[in-house]
Amino acid sequence: VAAWLQQAAGGRHNIAPTDIPWTAIRHLVRDTVYGGKVDNPCDLELIDSLTATYLCPAVFSPSFKFEGKSLVCDHFTREDLTAWISQLPDVEPPEWLGLPPSATTMVLEQAAQRTISTLQSIQVSVLAESTSSGVAEEGRGPAWVTKLAAVVDTVASLVPADKMPPMQLTDQNDPIQLALQREVATANLVVDRVTKDLAELRAVVKGDEKPTNHARSLIDVLMHDATPKRWHPYPLATDLPLTAWATDLAHRLATLAKLVSGGGQANVNLGALFHPGAFVTATRQLVARKTGQSLEALQLSCAVNIAPAGLTFAMEGVTLVGADVQQDGRLVATGAIGTEVTLYLSWSTDAGDGDKNTCVIPLYLNPQRSELIALCNLPIADDAQTFTLQGVCLSSWRRR
């Protein structure tokens, strides 16, 4: 960058803002510094918006404002410069980068959840270490055994022991029914693994069997209030304590049983599915089958809280982060931490009306934004760049 500036200055000690190689600097920041580490198209669009907004000649103008506040100093004396610097806040507000005021609250909330999970793990770990010497409670054996028995009973009380009956297909080629059949298979796989492992641990607790290597690995994970990886062969939010995972699994099983009993015709709680991305793909396949169109020709259309005409798929329990919904279904960027909405999906060959003010809003698996499910083109009431800079998104799952 220094070489570029020297070349543009032509030997002068100063340079006009318009002569700075902004395009090259923007490409350097986007493609080299950050872009090479990003594979999410929405994050790349955010980087493009940030670089286009803040790496341009306009930032040198005294009238340039960072979200309503000018940060360009138009003073020249040392005293004025010192006074200007001293009036700057000690902590930079998130509004300076176009983020909503609630961004700090969201970061603190996530940090608090991680802290609580860490404290829970530490408490269980300390208890296990303090009792590993074999200090026994009267008539109940070592304390770690008592603790393990309590953990096993807690999980067993939350997770149903009975498998779901296989889904009866009325149409062997129906993509929705096939997707639900795979959901049932995953549910039964999880229930089978959990019940068998709990039975093995109960035998160890009672002293009927000696712990195997598998049982020891389970005990080590459970005593740290974590969930064994073999218990969740599906995408899962990080930092989820054992009890919270068991509660979430029970909710998934109950929701799936209700959905299967209705033949998949009811509204779908997308976050309660084990493979939500596969279900969204199944809706596309169903429309392609009914209309005779190819999958590549079908484009996703979305709406919030207002069902559009035609064949649509209602997704309940979706959380809108960073925005609210007007009565006409348009989104307004308000910085809201989370608003539960109903998301309607439809597929058609029409790419949509270009005159509409819309923005691509990512639909993620969970609030950690660890897995992208779909890109939803939704109508908005503000400028699209505002939604991009504020990181407005949809989340299919929320902790219960």
Short mmCIF file of C-alpha atoms in Angstrom, two decimals:
data_model
loop_
_atom_site.label_atom_id
_atom_site.label_comp_id
_atom_site.label_asym_id
_atom_site.label_seq_id
_atom_site.Cartn_x
_atom_site.Cartn_y
_atom_site.Cartn_z
CA VAL A 1 0.00 0.00 0.00
CA ALA A 2 2.84 2.40 0.82
CA ALA A 3 4.38 1.79 -2.61
CA TRP A 4 1.04 2.45 -4.27
CA LEU A 5 0.65 5.74 -2.40
CA GLN A 6 4.20 6.87 -3.25
CA GLN A 7 3.62 6.10 -6.90
CA ALA A 8 0.30 7.96 -6.91
CA ALA A 9 1.83 10.94 -5.09
CA GLY A 10 4.54 11.31 -7.73
CA GLY A 11 7.18 12.44 -5.24
CA ARG A 12 4.92 14.87 -3.39
CA HIS A 13 4.51 14.82 0.38
CA ASN A 14 0.72 14.76 0.20
CA ILE A 15 -1.91 13.27 -2.06
CA ALA A 16 -5.48 14.10 -2.93
CA PRO A 17 -8.02 11.57 -1.57
CA THR A 18 -9.30 10.97 -5.08
CA ASP A 19 -5.80 9.90 -6.21
CA ILE A 20 -5.52 7.13 -3.62
CA PRO A 21 -5.78 3.69 -5.32
CA TRP A 22 -8.99 2.80 -3.52
CA THR A 23 -9.92 -0.05 -5.87
CA ALA A 24 -6.64 -1.82 -5.24
CA ILE A 25 -6.93 -1.31 -1.47
CA ARG A 26 -10.48 -2.67 -1.46
CA HIS A 27 -9.41 -5.76 -3.40
CA LEU A 28 -6.47 -6.24 -1.04
CA VAL A 29 -8.72 -6.15 2.01
CA ARG A 30 -11.44 -8.30 0.46
CA ASP A 31 -9.44 -10.96 -1.37
CA THR A 32 -6.21 -11.19 0.61
CA VAL A 33 -6.73 -10.05 4.19
CA TYR A 34 -10.23 -11.43 4.85
CA GLY A 35 -11.84 -12.85 1.71
CA GLY A 36 -9.55 -15.86 1.47
CA LYS A 37 -10.84 -17.11 4.82
CA VAL A 38 -14.53 -16.63 4.03
CA ASP A 39 -16.68 -19.12 2.12
CA ASN A 40 -20.10 -17.70 3.02
CA PRO A 41 -21.51 -15.54 0.19
CA CYS A 42 -23.36 -13.34 2.69
CA ASP A 43 -20.15 -12.65 4.60
CA LEU A 44 -18.40 -11.77 1.34
CA GLU A 45 -21.21 -9.36 0.54
CA LEU A 46 -20.77 -7.82 3.98
CA ILE A 47 -17.05 -7.32 3.34
CA ASP A 48 -17.89 -5.70 -0.01
CA SER A 49 -20.32 -3.31 1.69
CA LEU A 50 -17.86 -2.38 4.43
CA THR A 51 -15.00 -1.74 2.02
CA ALA A 52 -17.21 0.23 -0.39
CA THR A 53 -18.53 2.38 2.47
CA TYR A 54 -15.34 3.12 4.40
CA LEU A 55 -12.55 2.74 1.83
CA CYS A 56 -13.45 5.60 -0.49
CA PRO A 57 -12.57 9.31 -0.94
CA ALA A 58 -15.73 10.37 0.91
CA VAL A 59 -14.23 9.41 4.30
CA PHE A 60 -11.89 12.42 4.06
CA SER A 61 -14.79 14.81 3.75
CA PRO A 62 -15.71 16.76 6.93
CA SER A 63 -19.34 15.96 6.19
CA PHE A 64 -18.75 12.18 6.19
CA LYS A 65 -20.58 10.63 9.10
CA PHE A 66 -20.26 7.21 10.70
CA GLU A 67 -23.92 6.47 11.36
CA GLY A 68 -24.83 10.05 12.11
CA LYS A 69 -21.57 11.13 13.81
CA SER A 70 -18.71 12.87 12.05
CA LEU A 71 -15.30 11.47 12.97
CA VAL A 72 -13.22 13.73 10.73
CA CYS A 73 -11.25 16.33 12.66
CA ASP A 74 -11.25 19.75 10.98
CA HIS A 75 -8.98 21.36 13.63
CA PHE A 76 -5.33 22.16 13.06
CA THR A 77 -3.87 23.38 16.37
CA ARG A 78 -2.44 20.95 18.91
CA GLU A 79 -4.89 22.07 21.57
CA ASP A 80 -7.88 21.57 19.28
CA LEU A 81 -6.63 18.16 18.19
CA THR A 82 -6.12 17.10 21.81
CA ALA A 83 -9.59 18.29 22.77
CA TRP A 84 -11.12 16.48 19.79
CA ILE A 85 -9.36 13.23 20.68
CA SER A 86 -10.38 13.45 24.36
CA GLN A 87 -14.07 13.76 23.48
CA LEU A 88 -14.04 10.44 21.57
CA PRO A 89 -15.67 7.60 23.52
CA ASP A 90 -13.44 5.07 25.27
CA VAL A 91 -15.40 2.20 23.70
CA GLU A 92 -16.24 2.50 20.03
CA PRO A 93 -20.01 2.22 19.51
CA PRO A 94 -21.10 -0.54 17.11
CA GLU A 95 -22.98 2.12 15.11
CA TRP A 96 -19.65 3.36 13.75
CA LEU A 97 -19.44 0.20 11.64
CA GLY A 98 -23.10 0.22 10.70
CA LEU A 99 -24.03 -2.37 13.31
CA PRO A 100 -27.22 -1.99 15.38
CA PRO A 101 -26.94 -0.79 19.00
CA SER A 102 -28.03 -4.28 20.11
CA ALA A 103 -24.86 -5.81 18.62
CA THR A 104 -23.01 -5.35 21.91
CA THR A 105 -25.89 -6.97 23.80
CA MET A 106 -25.86 -9.95 21.42
CA VAL A 107 -22.10 -10.42 21.89
CA LEU A 108 -22.46 -10.20 25.68
CA GLU A 109 -25.35 -12.66 25.61
CA GLN A 110 -23.30 -15.22 23.67
CA ALA A 111 -20.35 -14.67 26.01
CA ALA A 112 -22.63 -15.22 29.02
CA GLN A 113 -23.92 -18.49 27.54
CA ARG A 114 -20.36 -19.70 26.98
CA THR A 115 -19.41 -18.68 30.53
CA ILE A 116 -22.37 -20.54 32.04
CA SER A 117 -21.54 -23.66 30.03
CA THR A 118 -17.89 -23.46 31.12
CA LEU A 119 -18.85 -23.01 34.78
CA GLN A 120 -21.17 -26.01 34.60
CA SER A 121 -18.39 -28.13 33.12
CA ILE A 122 -15.92 -26.91 35.77
CA GLN A 123 -18.33 -27.72 38.60
CA VAL A 124 -18.87 -31.25 37.31
CA SER A 125 -15.12 -31.69 36.71
CA VAL A 126 -14.25 -30.51 40.22
CA LEU A 127 -16.82 -32.86 41.69
CA ALA A 128 -15.42 -35.77 39.68
CA GLU A 129 -11.85 -34.99 40.72
CA SER A 130 -12.74 -34.52 44.38
CA THR A 131 -14.51 -37.88 44.47
CA SER A 132 -12.12 -39.88 42.30
CA SER A 133 -10.27 -41.02 45.41
CA GLY A 134 -13.26 -43.21 46.21
CA VAL A 135 -14.81 -41.24 49.09
CA ALA A 136 -18.16 -42.92 49.58
CA GLU A 137 -21.55 -41.82 50.74
CA GLU A 138 -23.13 -44.05 53.33
CA GLY A 139 -24.56 -47.11 51.61
CA ARG A 140 -24.26 -45.62 48.15
CA GLY A 141 -20.70 -46.22 47.01
CA PRO A 142 -18.27 -43.60 45.64
CA ALA A 143 -19.67 -40.13 45.10
CA TRP A 144 -18.80 -40.13 41.38
CA VAL A 145 -20.99 -43.20 40.99
CA THR A 146 -23.86 -41.35 42.66
CA LYS A 147 -23.30 -38.40 40.36
CA LEU A 148 -23.18 -40.61 37.28
CA ALA A 149 -26.38 -42.37 38.33
CA ALA A 150 -28.11 -38.99 38.65
CA VAL A 151 -26.91 -37.94 35.19
CA VAL A 152 -28.12 -41.22 33.66
CA ASP A 153 -31.52 -40.88 35.34
CA THR A 154 -31.85 -37.27 34.18
CA VAL A 155 -31.13 -38.11 30.55
CA ALA A 156 -33.38 -41.17 30.68
CA SER A 157 -36.25 -39.08 32.04
CA LEU A 158 -35.98 -36.61 29.15
CA VAL A 159 -35.29 -38.89 26.18
CA PRO A 160 -38.06 -41.36 25.23
CA ALA A 161 -36.91 -44.97 25.23
CA ASP A 162 -39.32 -46.11 22.51
CA LYS A 163 -38.46 -45.77 18.86
CA MET A 164 -40.80 -44.13 16.39
CA PRO A 165 -42.71 -46.48 14.09
CA PRO A 166 -41.46 -46.44 10.49
CA MET A 167 -43.26 -43.93 8.32
CA GLN A 168 -45.73 -45.48 5.91
CA LEU A 169 -45.22 -43.98 2.47
CA THR A 170 -48.37 -43.32 0.47
CA ASP A 171 -46.23 -42.29 -2.49
CA GLN A 172 -42.85 -43.95 -2.91
CA ASN A 173 -41.57 -41.00 -4.98
CA ASP A 174 -42.84 -38.14 -2.82
CA PRO A 175 -39.71 -36.11 -1.82
CA ILE A 176 -41.35 -34.78 1.35
CA GLN A 177 -42.32 -38.23 2.58
CA LEU A 178 -38.87 -39.57 1.75
CA ALA A 179 -37.28 -36.70 3.68
CA LEU A 180 -39.48 -37.44 6.69
CA GLN A 181 -38.63 -41.11 6.41
CA ARG A 182 -34.94 -40.19 6.69
CA GLU A 183 -35.78 -37.99 9.68
CA VAL A 184 -37.48 -40.94 11.41
CA ALA A 185 -34.47 -43.15 10.66
CA THR A 186 -32.13 -40.59 12.25
CA ALA A 187 -34.42 -40.22 15.25
CA ASN A 188 -34.51 -43.98 15.84
CA LEU A 189 -30.74 -44.19 15.42
CA VAL A 190 -30.23 -41.55 18.13
CA VAL A 191 -32.77 -43.12 20.49
CA ASP A 192 -31.21 -46.57 20.00
CA ARG A 193 -27.71 -45.32 20.76
CA VAL A 194 -28.79 -43.33 23.82
CA THR A 195 -30.89 -46.11 25.37
CA LYS A 196 -28.19 -48.77 24.82
CA ASP A 197 -25.46 -46.55 26.27
CA LEU A 198 -27.61 -45.61 29.28
CA ALA A 199 -28.34 -49.30 29.91
CA GLU A 200 -24.61 -50.05 29.84
CA LEU A 201 -23.88 -47.20 32.24
CA ARG A 202 -26.62 -48.36 34.62
CA ALA A 203 -25.01 -51.78 34.74
CA VAL A 204 -21.68 -50.16 35.58
CA VAL A 205 -23.26 -48.03 38.30
CA LYS A 206 -24.91 -51.07 39.88
CA GLY A 207 -21.67 -53.04 39.70
CA ASP A 208 -23.15 -55.72 37.47
CA GLU A 209 -20.58 -55.09 34.72
CA LYS A 210 -17.05 -53.75 34.56
CA PRO A 211 -16.65 -50.55 32.56
CA THR A 212 -15.42 -51.09 29.00
CA ASN A 213 -13.36 -48.56 27.08
CA HIS A 214 -16.57 -47.33 25.48
CA ALA A 215 -18.22 -46.91 28.89
CA ARG A 216 -15.19 -45.04 30.24
CA SER A 217 -15.27 -42.61 27.33
CA LEU A 218 -19.00 -42.04 27.93
CA ILE A 219 -18.43 -41.44 31.64
CA ASP A 220 -15.65 -38.94 30.94
CA VAL A 221 -17.89 -36.93 28.57
CA LEU A 222 -21.03 -37.09 30.71
CA MET A 223 -19.22 -36.10 33.90
CA HIS A 224 -18.16 -32.90 32.12
CA ASP A 225 -21.81 -32.10 31.30
CA ALA A 226 -21.17 -32.67 27.61
CA THR A 227 -22.90 -34.81 25.00
CA PRO A 228 -21.16 -37.78 23.36
CA LYS A 229 -20.66 -37.20 19.65
CA ARG A 230 -22.29 -40.51 18.76
CA TRP A 231 -25.51 -39.25 20.32
CA HIS A 232 -25.96 -36.47 17.80
CA PRO A 233 -25.17 -37.62 14.23
CA TYR A 234 -26.70 -34.35 12.99
CA PRO A 235 -25.64 -30.68 12.98
CA LEU A 236 -25.80 -29.26 16.48
CA ALA A 237 -25.27 -25.88 18.08
CA THR A 238 -21.98 -25.59 19.94
CA ASP A 239 -21.62 -25.23 23.71
CA LEU A 240 -24.89 -27.05 24.45
CA PRO A 241 -24.89 -28.66 27.93
CA LEU A 242 -26.08 -32.23 28.33
CA THR A 243 -29.46 -31.42 29.90
CA ALA A 244 -30.17 -28.77 27.26
CA TRP A 245 -29.31 -31.26 24.52
CA ALA A 246 -31.62 -33.90 26.02
CA THR A 247 -34.44 -31.36 26.28
CA ASP A 248 -33.87 -30.32 22.69
CA LEU A 249 -33.85 -33.95 21.52
CA ALA A 250 -37.16 -34.63 23.29
CA HIS A 251 -38.64 -31.59 21.55
CA ARG A 252 -37.34 -32.79 18.17
CA LEU A 253 -38.84 -36.26 18.66
CA ALA A 254 -42.23 -34.90 19.74
CA THR A 255 -42.33 -32.43 16.84
CA LEU A 256 -41.32 -35.09 14.32
CA ALA A 257 -43.94 -37.53 15.61
CA LYS A 258 -46.64 -34.88 15.16
CA LEU A 259 -45.39 -34.02 11.67
CA VAL A 260 -45.23 -37.65 10.56
CA SER A 261 -48.72 -38.36 11.88
CA GLY A 262 -50.01 -35.59 9.63
CA GLY A 263 -48.22 -36.93 6.60
CA GLY A 264 -45.98 -33.88 6.39
CA GLN A 265 -48.89 -31.62 5.49
CA ALA A 266 -48.76 -29.40 8.58
CA ASN A 267 -46.50 -26.40 9.16
CA VAL A 268 -42.92 -27.53 9.69
CA ASN A 269 -40.74 -26.50 12.60
CA LEU A 270 -37.56 -26.37 10.54
CA GLY A 271 -35.22 -26.10 13.51
CA ALA A 272 -36.65 -29.29 15.04
CA LEU A 273 -35.62 -31.41 12.06
CA PHE A 274 -32.37 -33.33 12.14
CA HIS A 275 -31.52 -32.35 8.56
CA PRO A 276 -33.32 -29.06 7.75
CA GLY A 277 -31.28 -28.39 4.63
CA ALA A 278 -32.34 -31.71 3.13
CA PHE A 279 -36.00 -30.88 3.84
CA VAL A 280 -35.71 -27.54 2.02
CA THR A 281 -34.20 -29.42 -0.93
CA ALA A 282 -37.14 -31.85 -0.79
CA THR A 283 -39.61 -28.97 -1.19
CA ARG A 284 -37.78 -27.95 -4.36
CA GLN A 285 -37.86 -31.52 -5.67
CA LEU A 286 -41.59 -31.77 -4.97
CA VAL A 287 -42.34 -28.58 -6.94
CA ALA A 288 -40.13 -29.79 -9.80
CA ARG A 289 -42.05 -33.07 -9.85
CA LYS A 290 -45.46 -31.36 -9.84
CA THR A 291 -44.60 -28.73 -12.44
CA GLY A 292 -42.32 -30.76 -14.66
CA GLN A 293 -39.57 -28.14 -14.38
CA SER A 294 -35.90 -28.92 -13.83
CA LEU A 295 -34.39 -28.22 -10.42
CA GLU A 296 -31.99 -25.68 -11.90
CA ALA A 297 -34.86 -23.66 -13.34
CA LEU A 298 -36.63 -23.24 -10.01
CA GLN A 299 -35.81 -20.15 -7.95
CA LEU A 300 -36.56 -19.78 -4.25
CA SER A 301 -39.07 -17.13 -3.22
CA CYS A 302 -39.71 -16.28 0.43
CA ALA A 303 -42.16 -14.31 2.52
CA VAL A 304 -42.50 -13.64 6.23
CA ASN A 305 -45.78 -13.98 8.17
CA ILE A 306 -47.88 -13.52 5.00
CA ALA A 307 -48.45 -16.61 2.88
CA PRO A 308 -48.10 -15.95 -0.87
CA ALA A 309 -50.42 -17.49 -3.42
CA GLY A 310 -49.68 -20.89 -4.88
CA LEU A 311 -47.86 -23.89 -3.48
CA THR A 312 -45.98 -22.77 -0.37
CA PHE A 313 -44.27 -24.44 2.56
CA ALA A 314 -44.69 -22.84 5.99
CA MET A 315 -41.70 -23.00 8.34
CA GLU A 316 -42.55 -22.21 11.96
CA GLY A 317 -40.24 -21.29 14.82
CA VAL A 318 -37.83 -19.29 12.66
CA THR A 319 -36.10 -16.40 14.45
CA LEU A 320 -35.50 -13.10 12.66
CA VAL A 321 -32.36 -11.42 14.04
CA GLY A 322 -31.70 -7.70 13.60
CA ALA A 323 -35.04 -6.68 12.09
CA ASP A 324 -38.80 -6.56 12.59
CA VAL A 325 -41.69 -7.28 10.23
CA GLN A 326 -44.23 -4.69 9.14
CA GLN A 327 -47.88 -5.51 8.60
CA ASP A 328 -47.29 -5.66 4.84
CA GLY A 329 -44.57 -8.30 5.32
CA ARG A 330 -41.64 -6.00 4.64
CA LEU A 331 -38.62 -6.08 6.94
CA VAL A 332 -37.33 -3.07 8.84
CA ALA A 333 -33.80 -3.07 10.23
CA THR A 334 -34.27 -2.28 13.92
CA GLY A 335 -31.47 -4.22 15.58
CA ALA A 336 -33.96 -6.48 17.37
CA ILE A 337 -32.21 -9.36 19.11
CA GLY A 338 -34.75 -11.95 17.99
CA THR A 339 -38.32 -12.07 16.67
CA GLU A 340 -40.10 -15.37 16.01
CA VAL A 341 -41.70 -15.45 12.56
CA THR A 342 -43.24 -17.88 10.10
CA LEU A 343 -41.20 -18.23 6.93
CA TYR A 344 -42.97 -19.23 3.73
CA LEU A 345 -40.97 -20.91 0.98
CA SER A 346 -42.08 -21.29 -2.63
CA TRP A 347 -40.33 -22.31 -5.83
CA SER A 348 -40.99 -20.97 -9.32
CA THR A 349 -39.27 -20.24 -12.61
CA ASP A 350 -39.95 -16.53 -12.12
CA ALA A 351 -36.88 -14.84 -10.62
CA GLY A 352 -39.12 -12.19 -9.09
CA ASP A 353 -40.08 -8.60 -9.78
CA GLY A 354 -36.94 -6.52 -10.23
CA ASP A 355 -38.78 -3.36 -9.20
CA LYS A 356 -39.35 -4.64 -5.69
CA ASN A 357 -37.02 -3.47 -2.93
CA THR A 358 -35.62 -6.77 -1.72
CA CYS A 359 -32.56 -8.07 0.06
CA VAL A 360 -30.96 -11.49 0.32
CA ILE A 361 -31.29 -12.63 3.96
CA PRO A 362 -29.37 -15.78 4.95
CA LEU A 363 -31.21 -18.58 6.74
CA TYR A 364 -28.83 -20.26 9.18
CA LEU A 365 -29.14 -23.47 11.14
CA ASN A 366 -28.61 -21.78 14.52
CA PRO A 367 -27.82 -18.37 16.08
CA GLN A 368 -24.09 -19.14 15.88
CA ARG A 369 -24.50 -18.95 12.08
CA SER A 370 -22.37 -22.05 11.72
CA GLU A 371 -24.26 -23.59 8.80
CA LEU A 372 -26.07 -21.88 5.95
CA ILE A 373 -29.36 -23.52 4.92
CA ALA A 374 -30.69 -21.17 2.24
CA LEU A 375 -30.61 -17.63 0.91
CA CYS A 376 -33.99 -15.92 1.19
CA ASN A 377 -34.82 -12.94 -1.01
CA LEU A 378 -37.23 -10.92 1.17
CA PRO A 379 -39.00 -7.57 0.68
CA ILE A 380 -37.56 -4.75 2.79
CA ALA A 381 -38.56 -1.21 3.71
CA ASP A 382 -34.99 0.11 4.08
CA ASP A 383 -31.87 0.22 1.98
CA ALA A 384 -30.43 -3.24 1.25
CA GLN A 385 -26.96 -2.17 2.38
CA THR A 386 -28.33 -1.41 5.85
CA PHE A 387 -29.45 -5.02 6.22
CA THR A 388 -26.10 -6.28 4.99
CA LEU A 389 -24.05 -4.07 7.33
CA GLN A 390 -26.22 -4.90 10.34
CA GLY A 391 -25.97 -8.64 9.71
CA VAL A 392 -29.72 -9.30 9.56
CA CYS A 393 -30.37 -13.04 9.29
CA LEU A 394 -32.83 -15.85 9.99
CA SER A 395 -32.15 -18.75 12.37
CA SER A 396 -34.11 -22.00 12.19
CA TRP A 397 -33.14 -23.27 15.66
CA ARG A 398 -33.26 -21.72 19.10
CA ARG A 399 -32.33 -23.06 22.49
CA ARG A 400 -35.20 -24.21 24.69
#
